[in-house]
PDB file of C-alpha atoms in Angstrom:
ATOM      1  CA  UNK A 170     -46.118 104.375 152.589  1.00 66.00           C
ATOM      2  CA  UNK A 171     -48.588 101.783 153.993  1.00 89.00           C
ATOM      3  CA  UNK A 172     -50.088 100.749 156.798  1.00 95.00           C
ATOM      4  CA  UNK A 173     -49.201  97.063 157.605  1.00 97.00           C
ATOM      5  CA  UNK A 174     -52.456  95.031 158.133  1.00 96.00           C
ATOM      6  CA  UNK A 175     -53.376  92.485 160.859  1.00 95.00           C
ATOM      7  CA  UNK A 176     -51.279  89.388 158.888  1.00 95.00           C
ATOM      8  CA  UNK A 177     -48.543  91.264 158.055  1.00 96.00           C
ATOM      9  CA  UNK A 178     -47.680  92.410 162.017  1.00 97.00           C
ATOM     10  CA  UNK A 179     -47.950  88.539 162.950  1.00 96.00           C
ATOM     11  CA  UNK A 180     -45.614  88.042 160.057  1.00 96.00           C
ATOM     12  CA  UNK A 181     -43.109  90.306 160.984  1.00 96.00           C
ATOM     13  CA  UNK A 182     -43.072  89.384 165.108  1.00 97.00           C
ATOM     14  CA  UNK A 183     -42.754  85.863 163.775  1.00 96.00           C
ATOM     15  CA  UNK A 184     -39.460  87.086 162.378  1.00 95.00           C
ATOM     16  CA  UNK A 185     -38.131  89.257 164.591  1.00 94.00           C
ATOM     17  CA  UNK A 186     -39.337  90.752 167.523  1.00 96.00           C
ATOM     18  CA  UNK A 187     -41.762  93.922 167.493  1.00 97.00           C
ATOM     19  CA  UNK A 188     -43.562  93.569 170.508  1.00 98.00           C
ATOM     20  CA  UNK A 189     -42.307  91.834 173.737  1.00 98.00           C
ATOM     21  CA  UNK A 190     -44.146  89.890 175.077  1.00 98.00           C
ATOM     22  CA  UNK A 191     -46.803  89.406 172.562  1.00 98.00           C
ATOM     23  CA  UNK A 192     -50.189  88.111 172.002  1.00 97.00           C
ATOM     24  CA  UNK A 193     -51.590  87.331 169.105  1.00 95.00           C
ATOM     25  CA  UNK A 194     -54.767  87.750 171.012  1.00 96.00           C
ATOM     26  CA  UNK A 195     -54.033  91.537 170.831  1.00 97.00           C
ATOM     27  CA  UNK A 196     -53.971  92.150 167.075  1.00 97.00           C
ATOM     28  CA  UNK A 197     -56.531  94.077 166.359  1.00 91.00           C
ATOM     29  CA  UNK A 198     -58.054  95.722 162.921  1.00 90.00           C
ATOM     30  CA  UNK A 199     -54.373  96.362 161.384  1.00 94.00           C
ATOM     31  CA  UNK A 200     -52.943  97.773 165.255  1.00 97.00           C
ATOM     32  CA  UNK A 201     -51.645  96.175 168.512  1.00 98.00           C
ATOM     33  CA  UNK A 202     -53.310  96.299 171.600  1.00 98.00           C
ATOM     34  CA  UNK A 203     -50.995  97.447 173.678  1.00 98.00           C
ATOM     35  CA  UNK A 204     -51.274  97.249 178.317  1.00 98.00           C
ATOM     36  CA  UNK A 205     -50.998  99.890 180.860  1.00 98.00           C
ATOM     37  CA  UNK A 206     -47.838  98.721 182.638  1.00 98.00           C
ATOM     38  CA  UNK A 207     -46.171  98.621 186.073  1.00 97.00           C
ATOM     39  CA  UNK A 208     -45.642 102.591 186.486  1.00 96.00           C
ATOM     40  CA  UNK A 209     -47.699 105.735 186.185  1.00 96.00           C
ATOM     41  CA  UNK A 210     -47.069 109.257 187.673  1.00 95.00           C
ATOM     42  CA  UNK A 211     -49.170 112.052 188.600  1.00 91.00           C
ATOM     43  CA  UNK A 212     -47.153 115.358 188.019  1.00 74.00           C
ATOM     44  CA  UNK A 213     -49.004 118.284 186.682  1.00 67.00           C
ATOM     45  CA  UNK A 214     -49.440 118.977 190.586  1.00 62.00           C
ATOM     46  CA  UNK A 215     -46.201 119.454 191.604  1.00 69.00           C
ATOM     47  CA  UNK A 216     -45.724 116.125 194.383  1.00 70.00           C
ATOM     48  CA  UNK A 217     -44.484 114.110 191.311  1.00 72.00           C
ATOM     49  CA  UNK A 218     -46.415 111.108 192.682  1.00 80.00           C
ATOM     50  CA  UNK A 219     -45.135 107.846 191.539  1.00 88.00           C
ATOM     51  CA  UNK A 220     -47.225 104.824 191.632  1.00 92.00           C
ATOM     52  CA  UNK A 221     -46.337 101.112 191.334  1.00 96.00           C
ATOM     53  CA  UNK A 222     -49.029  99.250 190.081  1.00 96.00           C
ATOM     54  CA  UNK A 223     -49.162  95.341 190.768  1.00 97.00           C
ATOM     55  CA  UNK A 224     -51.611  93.318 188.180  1.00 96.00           C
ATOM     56  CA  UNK A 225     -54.820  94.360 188.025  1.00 96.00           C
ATOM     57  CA  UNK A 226     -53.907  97.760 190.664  1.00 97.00           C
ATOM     58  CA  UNK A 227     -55.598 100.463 188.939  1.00 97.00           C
ATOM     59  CA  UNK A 228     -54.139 103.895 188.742  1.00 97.00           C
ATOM     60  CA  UNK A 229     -56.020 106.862 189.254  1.00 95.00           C
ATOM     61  CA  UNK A 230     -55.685 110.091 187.278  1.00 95.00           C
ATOM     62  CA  UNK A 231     -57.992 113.266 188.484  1.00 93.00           C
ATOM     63  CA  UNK A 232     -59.917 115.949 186.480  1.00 94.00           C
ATOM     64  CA  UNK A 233     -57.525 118.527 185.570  1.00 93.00           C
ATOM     65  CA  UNK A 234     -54.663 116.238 185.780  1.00 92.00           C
ATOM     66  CA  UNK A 235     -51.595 115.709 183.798  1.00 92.00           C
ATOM     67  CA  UNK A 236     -50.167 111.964 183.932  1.00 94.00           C
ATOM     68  CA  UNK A 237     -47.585 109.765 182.528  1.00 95.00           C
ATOM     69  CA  UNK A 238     -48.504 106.121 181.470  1.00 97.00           C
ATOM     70  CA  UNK A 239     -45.889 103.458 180.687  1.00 97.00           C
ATOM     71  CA  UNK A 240     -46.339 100.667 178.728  1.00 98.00           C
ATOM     72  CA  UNK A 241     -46.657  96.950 180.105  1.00 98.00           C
ATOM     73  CA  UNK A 242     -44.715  95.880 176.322  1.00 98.00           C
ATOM     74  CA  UNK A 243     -41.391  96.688 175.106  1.00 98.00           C
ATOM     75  CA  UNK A 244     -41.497  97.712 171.519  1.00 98.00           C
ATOM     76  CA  UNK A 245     -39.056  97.106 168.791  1.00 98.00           C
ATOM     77  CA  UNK A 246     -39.336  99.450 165.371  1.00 98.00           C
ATOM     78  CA  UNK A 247     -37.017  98.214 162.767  1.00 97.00           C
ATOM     79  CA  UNK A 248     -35.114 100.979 161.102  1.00 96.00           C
ATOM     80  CA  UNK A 249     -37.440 100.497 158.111  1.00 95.00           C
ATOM     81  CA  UNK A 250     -40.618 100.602 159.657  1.00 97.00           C
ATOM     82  CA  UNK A 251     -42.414 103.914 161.445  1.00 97.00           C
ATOM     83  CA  UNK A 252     -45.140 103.512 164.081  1.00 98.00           C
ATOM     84  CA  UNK A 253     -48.136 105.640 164.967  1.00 97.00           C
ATOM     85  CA  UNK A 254     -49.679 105.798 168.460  1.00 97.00           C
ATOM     86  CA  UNK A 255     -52.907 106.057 170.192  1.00 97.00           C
ATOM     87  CA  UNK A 256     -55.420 105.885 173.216  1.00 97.00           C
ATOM     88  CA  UNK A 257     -58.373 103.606 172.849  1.00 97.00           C
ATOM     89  CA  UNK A 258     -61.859 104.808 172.388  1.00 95.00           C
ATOM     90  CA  UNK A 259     -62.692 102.888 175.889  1.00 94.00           C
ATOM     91  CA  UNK A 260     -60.681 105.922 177.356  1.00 96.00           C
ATOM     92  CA  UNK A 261     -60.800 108.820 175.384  1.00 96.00           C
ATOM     93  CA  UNK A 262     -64.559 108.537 175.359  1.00 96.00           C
ATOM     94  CA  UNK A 263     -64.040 109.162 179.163  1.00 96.00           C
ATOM     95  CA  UNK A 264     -62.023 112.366 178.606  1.00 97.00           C
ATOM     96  CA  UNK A 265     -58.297 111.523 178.376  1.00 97.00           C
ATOM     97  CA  UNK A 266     -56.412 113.064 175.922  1.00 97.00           C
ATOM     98  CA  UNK A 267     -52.617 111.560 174.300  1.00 96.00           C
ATOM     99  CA  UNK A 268     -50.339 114.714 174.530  1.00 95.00           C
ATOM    100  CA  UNK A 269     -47.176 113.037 174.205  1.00 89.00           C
ATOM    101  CA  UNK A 270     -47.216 112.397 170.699  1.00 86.00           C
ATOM    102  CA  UNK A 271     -48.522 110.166 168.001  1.00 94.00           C
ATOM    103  CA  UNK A 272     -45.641 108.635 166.033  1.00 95.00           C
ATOM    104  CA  UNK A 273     -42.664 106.118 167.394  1.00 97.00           C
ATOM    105  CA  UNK A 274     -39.080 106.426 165.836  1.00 97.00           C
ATOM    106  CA  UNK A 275     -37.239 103.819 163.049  1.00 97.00           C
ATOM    107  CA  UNK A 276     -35.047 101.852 165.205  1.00 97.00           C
ATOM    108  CA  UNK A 277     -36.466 103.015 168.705  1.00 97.00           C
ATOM    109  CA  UNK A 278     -36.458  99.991 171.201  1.00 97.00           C
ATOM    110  CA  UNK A 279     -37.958 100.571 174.922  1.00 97.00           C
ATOM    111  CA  UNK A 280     -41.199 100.432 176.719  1.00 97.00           C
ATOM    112  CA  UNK A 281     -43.318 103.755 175.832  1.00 97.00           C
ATOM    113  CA  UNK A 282     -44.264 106.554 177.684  1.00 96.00           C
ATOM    114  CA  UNK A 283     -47.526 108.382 177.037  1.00 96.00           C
ATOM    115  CA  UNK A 284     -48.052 111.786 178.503  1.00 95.00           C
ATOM    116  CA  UNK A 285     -52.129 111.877 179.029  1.00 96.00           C
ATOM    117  CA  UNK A 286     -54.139 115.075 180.075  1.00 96.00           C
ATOM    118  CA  UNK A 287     -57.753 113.981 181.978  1.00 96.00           C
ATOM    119  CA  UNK A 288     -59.787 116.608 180.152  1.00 97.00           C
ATOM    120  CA  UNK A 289     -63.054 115.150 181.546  1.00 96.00           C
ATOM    121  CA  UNK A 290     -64.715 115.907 184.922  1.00 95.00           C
ATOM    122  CA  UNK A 291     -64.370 112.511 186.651  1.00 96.00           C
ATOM    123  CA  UNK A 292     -61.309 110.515 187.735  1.00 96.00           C
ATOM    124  CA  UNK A 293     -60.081 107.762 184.993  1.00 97.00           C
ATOM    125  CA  UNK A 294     -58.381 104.474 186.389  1.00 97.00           C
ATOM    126  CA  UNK A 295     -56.543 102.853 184.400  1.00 97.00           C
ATOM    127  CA  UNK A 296     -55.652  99.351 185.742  1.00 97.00           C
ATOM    128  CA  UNK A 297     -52.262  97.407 185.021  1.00 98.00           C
ATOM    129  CA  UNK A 298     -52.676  94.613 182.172  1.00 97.00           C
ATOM    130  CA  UNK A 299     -55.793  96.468 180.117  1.00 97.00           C
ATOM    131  CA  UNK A 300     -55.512  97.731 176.744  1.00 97.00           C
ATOM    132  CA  UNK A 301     -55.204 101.278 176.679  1.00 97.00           C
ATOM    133  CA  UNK A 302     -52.857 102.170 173.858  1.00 98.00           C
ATOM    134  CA  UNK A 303     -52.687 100.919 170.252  1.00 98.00           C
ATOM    135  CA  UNK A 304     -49.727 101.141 167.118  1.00 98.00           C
ATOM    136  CA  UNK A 305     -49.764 100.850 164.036  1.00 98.00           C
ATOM    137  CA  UNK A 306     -46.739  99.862 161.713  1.00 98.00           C
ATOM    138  CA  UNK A 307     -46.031 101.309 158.473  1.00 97.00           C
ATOM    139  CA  UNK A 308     -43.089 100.588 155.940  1.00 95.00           C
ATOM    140  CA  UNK A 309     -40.858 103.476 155.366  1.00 91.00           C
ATOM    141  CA  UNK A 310     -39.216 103.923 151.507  1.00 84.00           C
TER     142      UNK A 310
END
């Protein structure tokens, strides 16, 4: 098992699909870049707050606070391929944490959901359209 590099991902979305939309822009390093989309939730407090985002609207996730992020790109893992998934350093390094899980099923198709904890002392926004999240692709045998 390897992990497909920065050529190989704009080979593959060339021939089918991986990443909807795409930008090429957002290959980075062997891993897509991928948005914070139209939809976050705070929930960890009980009020199951649902938020909405339009571009650029940031959404705001407090100390101490469980959220979940969705994704601004659909994603599209051929039944060959497995993916692995992240948070940036631009956020982790402010204290949120990727509880959701780290790998993305052959053959799954939909945005993604990430289930973040803010484990640092200050509220994180997020805003709609910025890379948050990456994924890697790797061949399966």
């Amino acid at each position: 098992m390897s992990f497909w590099s920065t050529d190989k991902i704009e080979e593959r979305q060339a021939k089918a699909p991986l990443i909807t939309p795409f930008d090429l822009n957002r290959v980075q390093q062997g891993a897509y870049e991928l948005s914070m989309g139209a939809q976050g939730a705070i929930s960890s407090d009980g009020r199951n707050r649902i938020a909405k985002l339009d571009p650029r609207q940031a959404f705001c996730i407090p100390p101490g606070q469980f959220a979940l992020l969705l994704t601004e790109e659909s994603v599209s893992i051929p039944t060959d391929v497995i993916a692995f998934i992240s948070l940036k350093t631009s956020v982790k390094s402010l204290g949120l944490v990727n509880v959701s899980g780290f790998h993305v099923d052959p053959g799954f198709t939909c945005r993604l959901k990430f289930w973040v904890y803010n484990a640092g002392n200050q509220d994180i926004q997020v805003l709609r359209g910025d890379p948050v999240f990456l994924i890697w692709f790797s061949d399966l045998d």
